[in-house]
PDB file of C-alpha atoms in Angstrom:
ATOM      1  CA  MET A 166      -1.336 114.555  78.801  1.00  0.00           C
ATOM      2  CA  TYR A 167      -0.919 111.097  78.078  1.00  0.00           C
ATOM      3  CA  ILE A 168       1.182 110.731  81.726  1.00  0.00           C
ATOM      4  CA  ASN A 169      -1.588 112.673  83.380  1.00  0.00           C
ATOM      5  CA  GLY A 170      -4.896 110.096  81.937  1.00  0.00           C
ATOM      6  CA  TYR A 171      -6.143 112.458  79.834  1.00  0.00           C
ATOM      7  CA  ASN A 172      -5.877 110.532  76.918  1.00  0.00           C
ATOM      8  CA  GLU A 173      -9.453 108.475  76.529  1.00  0.00           C
ATOM      9  CA  ASN A 174     -11.947 111.932  76.889  1.00  0.00           C
ATOM     10  CA  PHE A 175     -11.007 114.969  75.126  1.00  0.00           C
ATOM     11  CA  ALA A 176     -14.007 116.637  75.725  1.00  0.00           C
ATOM     12  CA  ALA A 177     -13.575 116.659  79.241  1.00  0.00           C
ATOM     13  CA  ILE A 178     -10.053 118.312  79.140  1.00  0.00           C
ATOM     14  CA  LEU A 179     -11.594 121.120  76.964  1.00  0.00           C
ATOM     15  CA  LEU A 180     -14.499 121.688  79.260  1.00  0.00           C
ATOM     16  CA  THR A 181     -12.237 121.523  82.100  1.00  0.00           C
ATOM     17  CA  SER A 182     -10.231 124.591  80.992  1.00  0.00           C
ATOM     18  CA  LYS A 183      -9.634 127.494  83.300  1.00  0.00           C
ATOM     19  CA  SER A 184      -9.656 130.579  81.059  1.00  0.00           C
ATOM     20  CA  PHE A 185     -10.267 130.831  77.197  1.00  0.00           C
ATOM     21  CA  SER A 186      -6.660 131.063  76.688  1.00  0.00           C
ATOM     22  CA  ASP A 187      -5.737 127.644  78.697  1.00  0.00           C
ATOM     23  CA  LEU A 188      -8.951 126.159  76.428  1.00  0.00           C
ATOM     24  CA  ILE A 189      -7.276 127.417  73.094  1.00  0.00           C
ATOM     25  CA  SER A 190      -3.919 126.137  74.489  1.00  0.00           C
ATOM     26  CA  ARG A 191      -5.567 122.430  75.513  1.00  0.00           C
ATOM     27  CA  TYR A 192      -7.490 122.419  71.633  1.00  0.00           C
ATOM     28  CA  GLU A 193      -4.288 123.103  69.915  1.00  0.00           C
ATOM     29  CA  ILE A 194      -2.752 120.478  71.941  1.00  0.00           C
ATOM     30  CA  ILE A 195      -5.386 117.811  71.642  1.00  0.00           C
ATOM     31  CA  LYS A 196      -5.059 118.515  67.908  1.00  0.00           C
ATOM     32  CA  ASN A 197      -1.206 117.892  67.256  1.00  0.00           C
ATOM     33  CA  ILE A 198      -1.838 114.669  69.601  1.00  0.00           C
ATOM     34  CA  VAL A 199      -4.939 113.583  67.431  1.00  0.00           C
ATOM     35  CA  SER A 200      -2.453 114.718  64.088  1.00  0.00           C
ATOM     36  CA  TYR A 201       0.141 113.035  65.450  1.00  0.00           C
ATOM     37  CA  ASP A 202      -1.995 109.664  66.456  1.00  0.00           C
ATOM     38  CA  LYS A 203      -3.161 109.820  62.897  1.00  0.00           C
ATOM     39  CA  LYS A 204       0.394 109.715  61.544  1.00  0.00           C
ATOM     40  CA  VAL A 205       1.598 107.367  63.555  1.00  0.00           C
ATOM     41  CA  PHE A 206      -1.189 105.256  62.697  1.00  0.00           C
ATOM     42  CA  ASP A 207      -1.301 105.520  58.945  1.00  0.00           C
ATOM     43  CA  ASP A 208       2.530 104.807  59.065  1.00  0.00           C
ATOM     44  CA  LEU A 209       1.571 101.260  61.097  1.00  0.00           C
ATOM     45  CA  THR A 210      -0.807 100.651  58.687  1.00  0.00           C
ATOM     46  CA  SER A 211       1.486 101.445  55.765  1.00  0.00           C
ATOM     47  CA  ARG A 212       4.084  98.961  57.458  1.00  0.00           C
ATOM     48  CA  LYS A 213       1.160  96.186  57.906  1.00  0.00           C
ATOM     49  CA  LYS A 214       0.465  96.398  54.500  1.00  0.00           C
ATOM     50  CA  SER A 215       4.020  95.783  53.401  1.00  0.00           C
ATOM     51  CA  LEU A 216       4.662  93.024  55.764  1.00  0.00           C
ATOM     52  CA  LYS A 217       1.505  91.472  54.220  1.00  0.00           C
ATOM     53  CA  GLU A 218       3.198  91.936  50.770  1.00  0.00           C
ATOM     54  CA  ALA A 219       6.523  90.840  51.802  1.00  0.00           C
ATOM     55  CA  ILE A 220       4.613  87.672  53.439  1.00  0.00           C
ATOM     56  CA  SER A 221       2.944  86.891  50.200  1.00  0.00           C
ATOM     57  CA  ASP A 222       5.776  87.201  48.301  1.00  0.00           C
ATOM     58  CA  LEU A 223       8.214  84.774  50.628  1.00  0.00           C
ATOM     59  CA  ASP A 224       4.970  82.405  50.786  1.00  0.00           C
ATOM     60  CA  ASN A 225       5.385  82.481  46.719  1.00  0.00           C
ATOM     61  CA  LYS A 226       8.853  81.995  46.608  1.00  0.00           C
ATOM     62  CA  LEU A 227       8.500  79.085  49.138  1.00  0.00           C
ATOM     63  CA  GLN A 228       5.544  77.697  46.749  1.00  0.00           C
ATOM     64  CA  LYS A 229       7.920  77.968  43.845  1.00  0.00           C
ATOM     65  CA  LEU A 230      10.948  76.245  45.940  1.00  0.00           C
ATOM     66  CA  GLN A 231       8.820  73.403  47.209  1.00  0.00           C
ATOM     67  CA  GLU A 232       7.817  72.798  43.486  1.00  0.00           C
ATOM     68  CA  LEU A 233      11.244  73.000  41.873  1.00  0.00           C
ATOM     69  CA  LYS A 234      12.140  70.746  44.804  1.00  0.00           C
ATOM     70  CA  ASN A 235       9.620  68.287  43.925  1.00  0.00           C
ATOM     71  CA  ASN A 236      10.708  68.867  40.368  1.00  0.00           C
ATOM     72  CA  ASN A 237      14.337  68.131  41.124  1.00  0.00           C
ATOM     73  CA  LEU A 238      13.469  64.718  43.298  1.00  0.00           C
ATOM     74  CA  GLU A 239      11.393  63.671  40.264  1.00  0.00           C
ATOM     75  CA  LYS A 240      14.457  64.342  37.989  1.00  0.00           C
ATOM     76  CA  LEU A 241      16.956  62.464  40.816  1.00  0.00           C
ATOM     77  CA  ARG A 242      14.580  59.505  40.414  1.00  0.00           C
ATOM     78  CA  GLN A 243      14.430  59.526  36.595  1.00  0.00           C
ATOM     79  CA  LEU A 244      18.080  59.876  36.201  1.00  0.00           C
ATOM     80  CA  ASP A 245      18.289  56.877  38.964  1.00  0.00           C
ATOM     81  CA  ASN A 246      16.146  54.823  36.661  1.00  0.00           C
ATOM     82  CA  ASP A 247      18.039  55.825  33.688  1.00  0.00           C
ATOM     83  CA  LYS A 248      21.221  54.761  35.235  1.00  0.00           C
ATOM     84  CA  LYS A 249      19.778  51.580  36.323  1.00  0.00           C
ATOM     85  CA  LYS A 250      18.735  51.050  32.863  1.00  0.00           C
ATOM     86  CA  LEU A 251      22.404  51.938  31.048  1.00  0.00           C
ATOM     87  CA  GLN A 252      24.011  49.344  33.618  1.00  0.00           C
ATOM     88  CA  GLN A 253      21.440  46.698  32.432  1.00  0.00           C
ATOM     89  CA  LEU A 254      22.315  47.727  28.860  1.00  0.00           C
ATOM     90  CA  ILE A 255      26.410  47.947  30.032  1.00  0.00           C
ATOM     91  CA  ILE A 256      25.697  44.069  31.200  1.00  0.00           C
ATOM     92  CA  GLU A 257      23.875  43.070  27.991  1.00  0.00           C
ATOM     93  CA  PHE A 258      26.413  44.265  25.950  1.00  0.00           C
ATOM     94  CA  ASP A 259      29.364  42.667  27.861  1.00  0.00           C
ATOM     95  CA  LYS A 260      27.446  39.317  27.452  1.00  0.00           C
ATOM     96  CA  GLU A 261      26.880  40.110  23.289  1.00  0.00           C
ATOM     97  CA  LYS A 262      30.769  41.210  23.588  1.00  0.00           C
ATOM     98  CA  VAL A 263      31.531  37.641  24.641  1.00  0.00           C
ATOM     99  CA  LEU A 264      29.465  35.435  22.826  1.00  0.00           C
ATOM    100  CA  ALA A 265      30.219  37.924  19.378  1.00  0.00           C
ATOM    101  CA  ALA A 266      33.771  37.044  20.395  1.00  0.00           C
ATOM    102  CA  GLN A 267      33.120  33.267  20.788  1.00  0.00           C
ATOM    103  CA  ALA A 268      31.755  33.250  17.425  1.00  0.00           C
ATOM    104  CA  ILE A 269      34.356  34.747  16.106  1.00  0.00           C
ATOM    105  CA  LYS A 270      36.716  32.332  17.659  1.00  0.00           C
ATOM    106  CA  GLU A 271      34.580  29.051  16.186  1.00  0.00           C
ATOM    107  CA  ASN A 272      34.656  30.938  12.931  1.00  0.00           C
ATOM    108  CA  GLU A 273      38.420  31.243  12.550  1.00  0.00           C
ATOM    109  CA  GLU A 274      38.919  27.532  14.149  1.00  0.00           C
ATOM    110  CA  LYS A 275      37.268  26.364  11.221  1.00  0.00           C
ATOM    111  CA  LEU A 276      39.300  28.342   8.966  1.00  0.00           C
ATOM    112  CA  ILE A 277      42.324  26.730  10.088  1.00  0.00           C
ATOM    113  CA  ALA A 278      40.857  23.355  11.111  1.00  0.00           C
ATOM    114  CA  HIS A 279      41.663  21.789   7.106  1.00  0.00           C
ATOM    115  CA  SER A 280      45.409  23.112   7.229  1.00  0.00           C
ATOM    116  CA  ILE A 281      45.805  21.929  10.911  1.00  0.00           C
ATOM    117  CA  SER A 282      44.877  18.283   9.897  1.00  0.00           C
ATOM    118  CA  VAL A 283      46.660  18.297   6.810  1.00  0.00           C
ATOM    119  CA  ILE A 284      49.692  18.993   9.233  1.00  0.00           C
ATOM    120  CA  ASP A 285      49.127  16.353  11.410  1.00  0.00           C
ATOM    121  CA  SER A 286      48.338  13.621   8.866  1.00  0.00           C
ATOM    122  CA  ASN A 287      50.919  11.338   8.199  1.00  0.00           C
ATOM    123  CA  SER A 288      49.429  10.570   4.901  1.00  0.00           C
ATOM    124  CA  SER A 289      49.889  14.565   3.735  1.00  0.00           C
ATOM    125  CA  THR A 290      51.820  15.066   0.586  1.00  0.00           C
ATOM    126  CA  ILE A 291      54.435  18.042   0.032  1.00  0.00           C
ATOM    127  CA  PRO A 292      51.723  19.503  -1.961  1.00  0.00           C
ATOM    128  CA  ASP A 293      49.347  19.184   0.352  1.00  0.00           C
ATOM    129  CA  MET A 294      51.732  20.467   2.899  1.00  0.00           C
ATOM    130  CA  LYS A 295      52.955  23.483   0.881  1.00  0.00           C
ATOM    131  CA  GLY A 296      48.946  24.296   0.332  1.00  0.00           C
ATOM    132  CA  ALA A 297      48.348  23.899   4.465  1.00  0.00           C
ATOM    133  CA  LEU A 298      50.958  25.959   5.136  1.00  0.00           C
ATOM    134  CA  GLN A 299      50.690  29.032   2.353  1.00  0.00           C
ATOM    135  CA  THR A 300      46.385  28.568   3.449  1.00  0.00           C
ATOM    136  CA  LEU A 301      47.584  29.418   7.183  1.00  0.00           C
ATOM    137  CA  ASN A 302      50.558  32.296   6.681  1.00  0.00           C
ATOM    138  CA  SER A 303      47.597  33.951   4.300  1.00  0.00           C
ATOM    139  CA  LEU A 304      44.925  33.668   7.700  1.00  0.00           C
ATOM    140  CA  VAL A 305      47.158  34.464  10.428  1.00  0.00           C
ATOM    141  CA  SER A 306      47.179  38.582   9.261  1.00  0.00           C
ATOM    142  CA  GLN A 307      43.537  38.147   9.250  1.00  0.00           C
ATOM    143  CA  ILE A 308      42.802  36.588  12.508  1.00  0.00           C
ATOM    144  CA  THR A 309      41.564  38.129  15.373  1.00  0.00           C
ATOM    145  CA  THR A 310      41.480  36.014  18.156  1.00  0.00           C
ATOM    146  CA  ASP A 311      44.968  35.866  20.098  1.00  0.00           C
ATOM    147  CA  SER A 312      44.817  32.201  21.299  1.00  0.00           C
ATOM    148  CA  VAL A 313      43.969  31.287  17.446  1.00  0.00           C
ATOM    149  CA  LYS A 314      46.202  33.474  15.831  1.00  0.00           C
ATOM    150  CA  ASN A 315      49.117  31.803  18.047  1.00  0.00           C
ATOM    151  CA  LYS A 316      47.840  28.138  17.374  1.00  0.00           C
ATOM    152  CA  ALA A 317      48.215  29.295  13.697  1.00  0.00           C
ATOM    153  CA  LYS A 318      51.585  30.322  14.235  1.00  0.00           C
ATOM    154  CA  ASP A 319      52.877  27.190  16.028  1.00  0.00           C
ATOM    155  CA  TYR A 320      51.323  24.832  13.488  1.00  0.00           C
ATOM    156  CA  ILE A 321      53.185  26.900  10.479  1.00  0.00           C
ATOM    157  CA  THR A 322      56.643  26.417  12.615  1.00  0.00           C
ATOM    158  CA  SER A 323      55.548  22.785  13.056  1.00  0.00           C
ATOM    159  CA  GLY A 324      54.682  22.292   9.877  1.00  0.00           C
ATOM    160  CA  SER A 325      57.430  23.989   8.005  1.00  0.00           C
ATOM    161  CA  LYS A 326      59.395  21.821   9.886  1.00  0.00           C
ATOM    162  CA  LYS A 327      57.751  18.177   8.569  1.00  0.00           C
ATOM    163  CA  LEU A 328      57.757  19.999   5.170  1.00  0.00           C
ATOM    164  CA  ALA A 329      61.508  20.350   5.283  1.00  0.00           C
ATOM    165  CA  ASP A 330      61.959  16.798   6.794  1.00  0.00           C
ATOM    166  CA  MET A 331      59.474  15.496   3.952  1.00  0.00           C
ATOM    167  CA  ILE A 332      61.388  17.269   1.205  1.00  0.00           C
ATOM    168  CA  ALA A 333      64.891  16.055   2.371  1.00  0.00           C
ATOM    169  CA  LYS A 334      63.419  12.326   2.340  1.00  0.00           C
ATOM    170  CA  GLU A 335      62.072  12.933  -0.849  1.00  0.00           C
ATOM    171  CA  THR A 336      63.895  10.510  -3.679  1.00  0.00           C
ATOM    172  CA  LYS A 337      62.216  11.761  -6.797  1.00  0.00           C
ATOM    173  CA  PRO A 338      61.619  15.533  -7.520  1.00  0.00           C
ATOM    174  CA  VAL A 339      58.270  16.885  -6.710  1.00  0.00           C
ATOM    175  CA  VAL A 340      55.669  17.950  -9.482  1.00  0.00           C
ATOM    176  CA  SER A 341      52.753  20.339  -8.330  1.00  0.00           C
ATOM    177  CA  ASN A 342      49.582  18.984  -9.050  1.00  0.00           C
ATOM    178  CA  ASN A 343      47.419  21.022 -11.366  1.00  0.00           C
ATOM    179  CA  GLU A 344      44.817  22.508  -9.472  1.00  0.00           C
ATOM    180  CA  THR A 345      41.304  21.422  -9.879  1.00  0.00           C
ATOM    181  CA  TYR A 346      38.218  23.763  -9.148  1.00  0.00           C
ATOM    182  CA  LYS A 347      34.968  23.122  -7.433  1.00  0.00           C
ATOM    183  CA  ALA A 348      32.785  25.410  -9.405  1.00  0.00           C
ATOM    184  CA  THR A 349      33.214  28.144 -11.666  1.00  0.00           C
ATOM    185  CA  TYR A 350      30.732  31.395 -11.796  1.00  0.00           C
ATOM    186  CA  ALA A 351      30.100  34.555 -13.997  1.00  0.00           C
ATOM    187  CA  MET A 352      30.372  37.462 -11.895  1.00  0.00           C
ATOM    188  CA  GLN A 353      30.167  41.456 -11.604  1.00  0.00           C
ATOM    189  CA  ALA A 354      33.020  42.661  -9.601  1.00  0.00           C
ATOM    190  CA  THR A 355      33.093  45.923  -7.749  1.00  0.00           C
ATOM    191  CA  ALA A 356      35.592  47.143  -5.217  1.00  0.00           C
ATOM    192  CA  TYR A 357      35.840  48.513  -1.727  1.00  0.00           C
ATOM    193  CA  THR A 358      38.066  49.293   1.066  1.00  0.00           C
ATOM    194  CA  GLY A 359      38.258  50.536   4.490  1.00  0.00           C
ATOM    195  CA  GLY A 360      36.147  48.596   7.364  1.00  0.00           C
ATOM    196  CA  THR A 361      37.234  46.824  10.613  1.00  0.00           C
ATOM    197  CA  LEU A 362      35.740  42.979  10.750  1.00  0.00           C
ATOM    198  CA  THR A 363      34.550  41.208   7.571  1.00  0.00           C
ATOM    199  CA  ALA A 364      31.259  39.001   8.754  1.00  0.00           C
ATOM    200  CA  LEU A 365      33.335  36.178   9.811  1.00  0.00           C
ATOM    201  CA  GLY A 366      35.206  38.654  12.000  1.00  0.00           C
ATOM    202  CA  LEU A 367      38.371  38.556   9.920  1.00  0.00           C
ATOM    203  CA  LYS A 368      40.720  41.898   9.080  1.00  0.00           C
ATOM    204  CA  PRO A 369      39.901  42.695   5.297  1.00  0.00           C
ATOM    205  CA  VAL A 370      43.251  42.413   3.531  1.00  0.00           C
ATOM    206  CA  ARG A 371      44.437  42.691   0.171  1.00  0.00           C
ATOM    207  CA  ASP A 372      47.373  40.187  -0.175  1.00  0.00           C
ATOM    208  CA  PRO A 373      48.011  39.748  -4.195  1.00  0.00           C
ATOM    209  CA  SER A 374      50.547  36.897  -3.020  1.00  0.00           C
ATOM    210  CA  GLY A 375      48.548  35.610  -0.529  1.00  0.00           C
ATOM    211  CA  LEU A 376      44.615  35.511   0.561  1.00  0.00           C
ATOM    212  CA  SER A 377      42.407  38.809   0.074  1.00  0.00           C
ATOM    213  CA  THR A 378      39.233  39.686   1.074  1.00  0.00           C
ATOM    214  CA  ILE A 379      36.273  39.648  -0.941  1.00  0.00           C
ATOM    215  CA  ALA A 380      32.647  40.118  -0.227  1.00  0.00           C
ATOM    216  CA  VAL A 381      30.029  37.533  -1.557  1.00  0.00           C
ATOM    217  CA  ASP A 382      26.095  36.428  -1.482  1.00  0.00           C
ATOM    218  CA  PRO A 383      26.311  33.674   1.379  1.00  0.00           C
ATOM    219  CA  SER A 384      23.587  32.004  -0.631  1.00  0.00           C
ATOM    220  CA  VAL A 385      25.547  31.694  -3.819  1.00  0.00           C
ATOM    221  CA  ILE A 386      29.123  31.720  -2.318  1.00  0.00           C
ATOM    222  CA  PRO A 387      29.236  30.019   1.043  1.00  0.00           C
ATOM    223  CA  LEU A 388      31.345  32.020   3.654  1.00  0.00           C
ATOM    224  CA  GLY A 389      34.552  30.766   4.251  1.00  0.00           C
ATOM    225  CA  SER A 390      35.222  29.803   0.656  1.00  0.00           C
ATOM    226  CA  LYS A 391      38.495  29.733  -0.944  1.00  0.00           C
ATOM    227  CA  VAL A 392      37.951  31.173  -4.111  1.00  0.00           C
ATOM    228  CA  TYR A 393      40.077  32.387  -6.997  1.00  0.00           C
ATOM    229  CA  ILE A 394      39.449  34.987  -9.962  1.00  0.00           C
ATOM    230  CA  PRO A 395      41.619  35.738 -12.640  1.00  0.00           C
ATOM    231  CA  GLY A 396      43.384  39.440 -12.293  1.00  0.00           C
ATOM    232  CA  TYR A 397      42.787  39.820  -8.340  1.00  0.00           C
ATOM    233  CA  GLY A 398      44.364  36.439  -7.443  1.00  0.00           C
ATOM    234  CA  TYR A 399      43.117  33.562  -4.526  1.00  0.00           C
ATOM    235  CA  ALA A 400      41.004  35.278  -1.806  1.00  0.00           C
ATOM    236  CA  ILE A 401      38.671  34.066   0.841  1.00  0.00           C
ATOM    237  CA  SER A 402      34.920  35.050   0.946  1.00  0.00           C
ATOM    238  CA  SER A 403      34.884  36.488   4.198  1.00  0.00           C
ATOM    239  CA  ASP A 404      32.590  39.253   3.892  1.00  0.00           C
ATOM    240  CA  THR A 405      28.797  40.249   2.815  1.00  0.00           C
ATOM    241  CA  GLY A 406      27.202  43.779   1.741  1.00  0.00           C
ATOM    242  CA  SER A 407      23.469  44.971   1.374  1.00  0.00           C
ATOM    243  CA  ALA A 408      24.268  45.249  -2.595  1.00  0.00           C
ATOM    244  CA  ILE A 409      25.736  42.011  -2.812  1.00  0.00           C
ATOM    245  CA  LYS A 410      23.294  40.164  -4.088  1.00  0.00           C
ATOM    246  CA  GLY A 411      23.503  37.149  -6.447  1.00  0.00           C
ATOM    247  CA  ASN A 412      26.480  37.111  -8.649  1.00  0.00           C
ATOM    248  CA  ILE A 413      27.679  39.957  -7.405  1.00  0.00           C
ATOM    249  CA  ILE A 414      31.133  39.977  -5.236  1.00  0.00           C
ATOM    250  CA  ASP A 415      33.048  43.222  -3.934  1.00  0.00           C
ATOM    251  CA  LEU A 416      36.660  42.858  -3.642  1.00  0.00           C
ATOM    252  CA  TYR A 417      38.745  44.437  -0.974  1.00  0.00           C
ATOM    253  CA  LEU A 418      41.490  46.964  -2.217  1.00  0.00           C
ATOM    254  CA  ASN A 419      43.694  48.869  -0.207  1.00  0.00           C
ATOM    255  CA  SER A 420      42.542  52.433  -1.251  1.00  0.00           C
ATOM    256  CA  GLU A 421      39.789  54.278  -2.825  1.00  0.00           C
ATOM    257  CA  ASP A 422      42.094  55.219  -6.132  1.00  0.00           C
ATOM    258  CA  GLU A 423      42.199  51.450  -6.722  1.00  0.00           C
ATOM    259  CA  CYS A 424      38.502  51.225  -6.258  1.00  0.00           C
ATOM    260  CA  ILE A 425      37.710  53.726  -8.344  1.00  0.00           C
ATOM    261  CA  ASN A 426      40.508  52.657 -10.985  1.00  0.00           C
ATOM    262  CA  TRP A 427      38.848  48.968 -10.594  1.00  0.00           C
ATOM    263  CA  GLY A 428      35.156  50.068 -11.341  1.00  0.00           C
ATOM    264  CA  ARG A 429      32.853  47.307 -12.006  1.00  0.00           C
ATOM    265  CA  ARG A 430      33.948  44.373 -14.154  1.00  0.00           C
ATOM    266  CA  ASN A 431      32.792  41.091 -15.333  1.00  0.00           C
ATOM    267  CA  VAL A 432      34.916  38.575 -13.823  1.00  0.00           C
ATOM    268  CA  THR A 433      35.126  34.752 -13.582  1.00  0.00           C
ATOM    269  CA  LEU A 434      34.854  33.351 -10.295  1.00  0.00           C
ATOM    270  CA  TYR A 435      36.755  29.580  -9.237  1.00  0.00           C
ATOM    271  CA  ILE A 436      35.847  27.503  -6.009  1.00  0.00           C
ATOM    272  CA  VAL A 437      39.130  26.303  -5.100  1.00  0.00           C
ATOM    273  CA  ALA A 438      37.873  24.310  -1.739  1.00  0.00           C
ATOM    274  CA  TYR A 439      34.090  25.078   0.297  1.00  0.00           C
ATOM    275  CA  PRO A 440      34.477  25.748   4.121  1.00  0.00           C
ATOM    276  CA  GLY A 441      36.219  22.779   5.663  1.00  0.00           C
ATOM    277  CA  GLU A 442      38.511  21.856   2.631  1.00  0.00           C
ATOM    278  CA  TRP A 443      40.913  23.869   2.879  1.00  0.00           C
TER     279      TRP A 443
END
């Protein structure tokens, strides 16, 4: 019927029936066509609705993807800013590291300066030379700057040779001078261990036969002073501490057990020499 052009006016199709049976036949055909068309229309409507929903879902996903993209771009910009800040911090840290190394080197140079001047001097006595060499030997293990350490070792070598020559030329026995002290303090002494560098940039050590490390209040005992403490020995005041205030000192020991055994004691501290005098 569609092919013959009867799809526009179903009433005309019915009215042109040739007989009652033809009318019934045409009616059934039209009814089937209308029913089929309705199914096709309903199916198209359903598909249209599904397509709209799919398009809406895709639009939502596209919007979320765009938001995610924008969020990622913002995070990338933040990461780039953080990277630049980190690079700047690294540059500043390297500068501070250089300055700190220079300050440590200057402190270590000052510590060995007096001993070097004694070794270089032509008027130094044998006891002076022995004291200078003893000081350098004690400081070598504490010095962290290679150039300063090598300088101290070189002077130990040259000073030892010079001392040997002085002893060989000495015609009378050598008598050690009685050691005098610059100042005397009554102190409370605690003990500590561990750590890598002192306030002066030296390695903390416990050397009963040489120079050990102690922490002091710089306003009482100047940093870099050589001191003597009965029961502990000679030491260099090269460290500080937040709890070390006034007439309190902290003695460096090699283990926690030694620190516990030491506890807190009343001691006498003698200043043998101030910074730059030894």
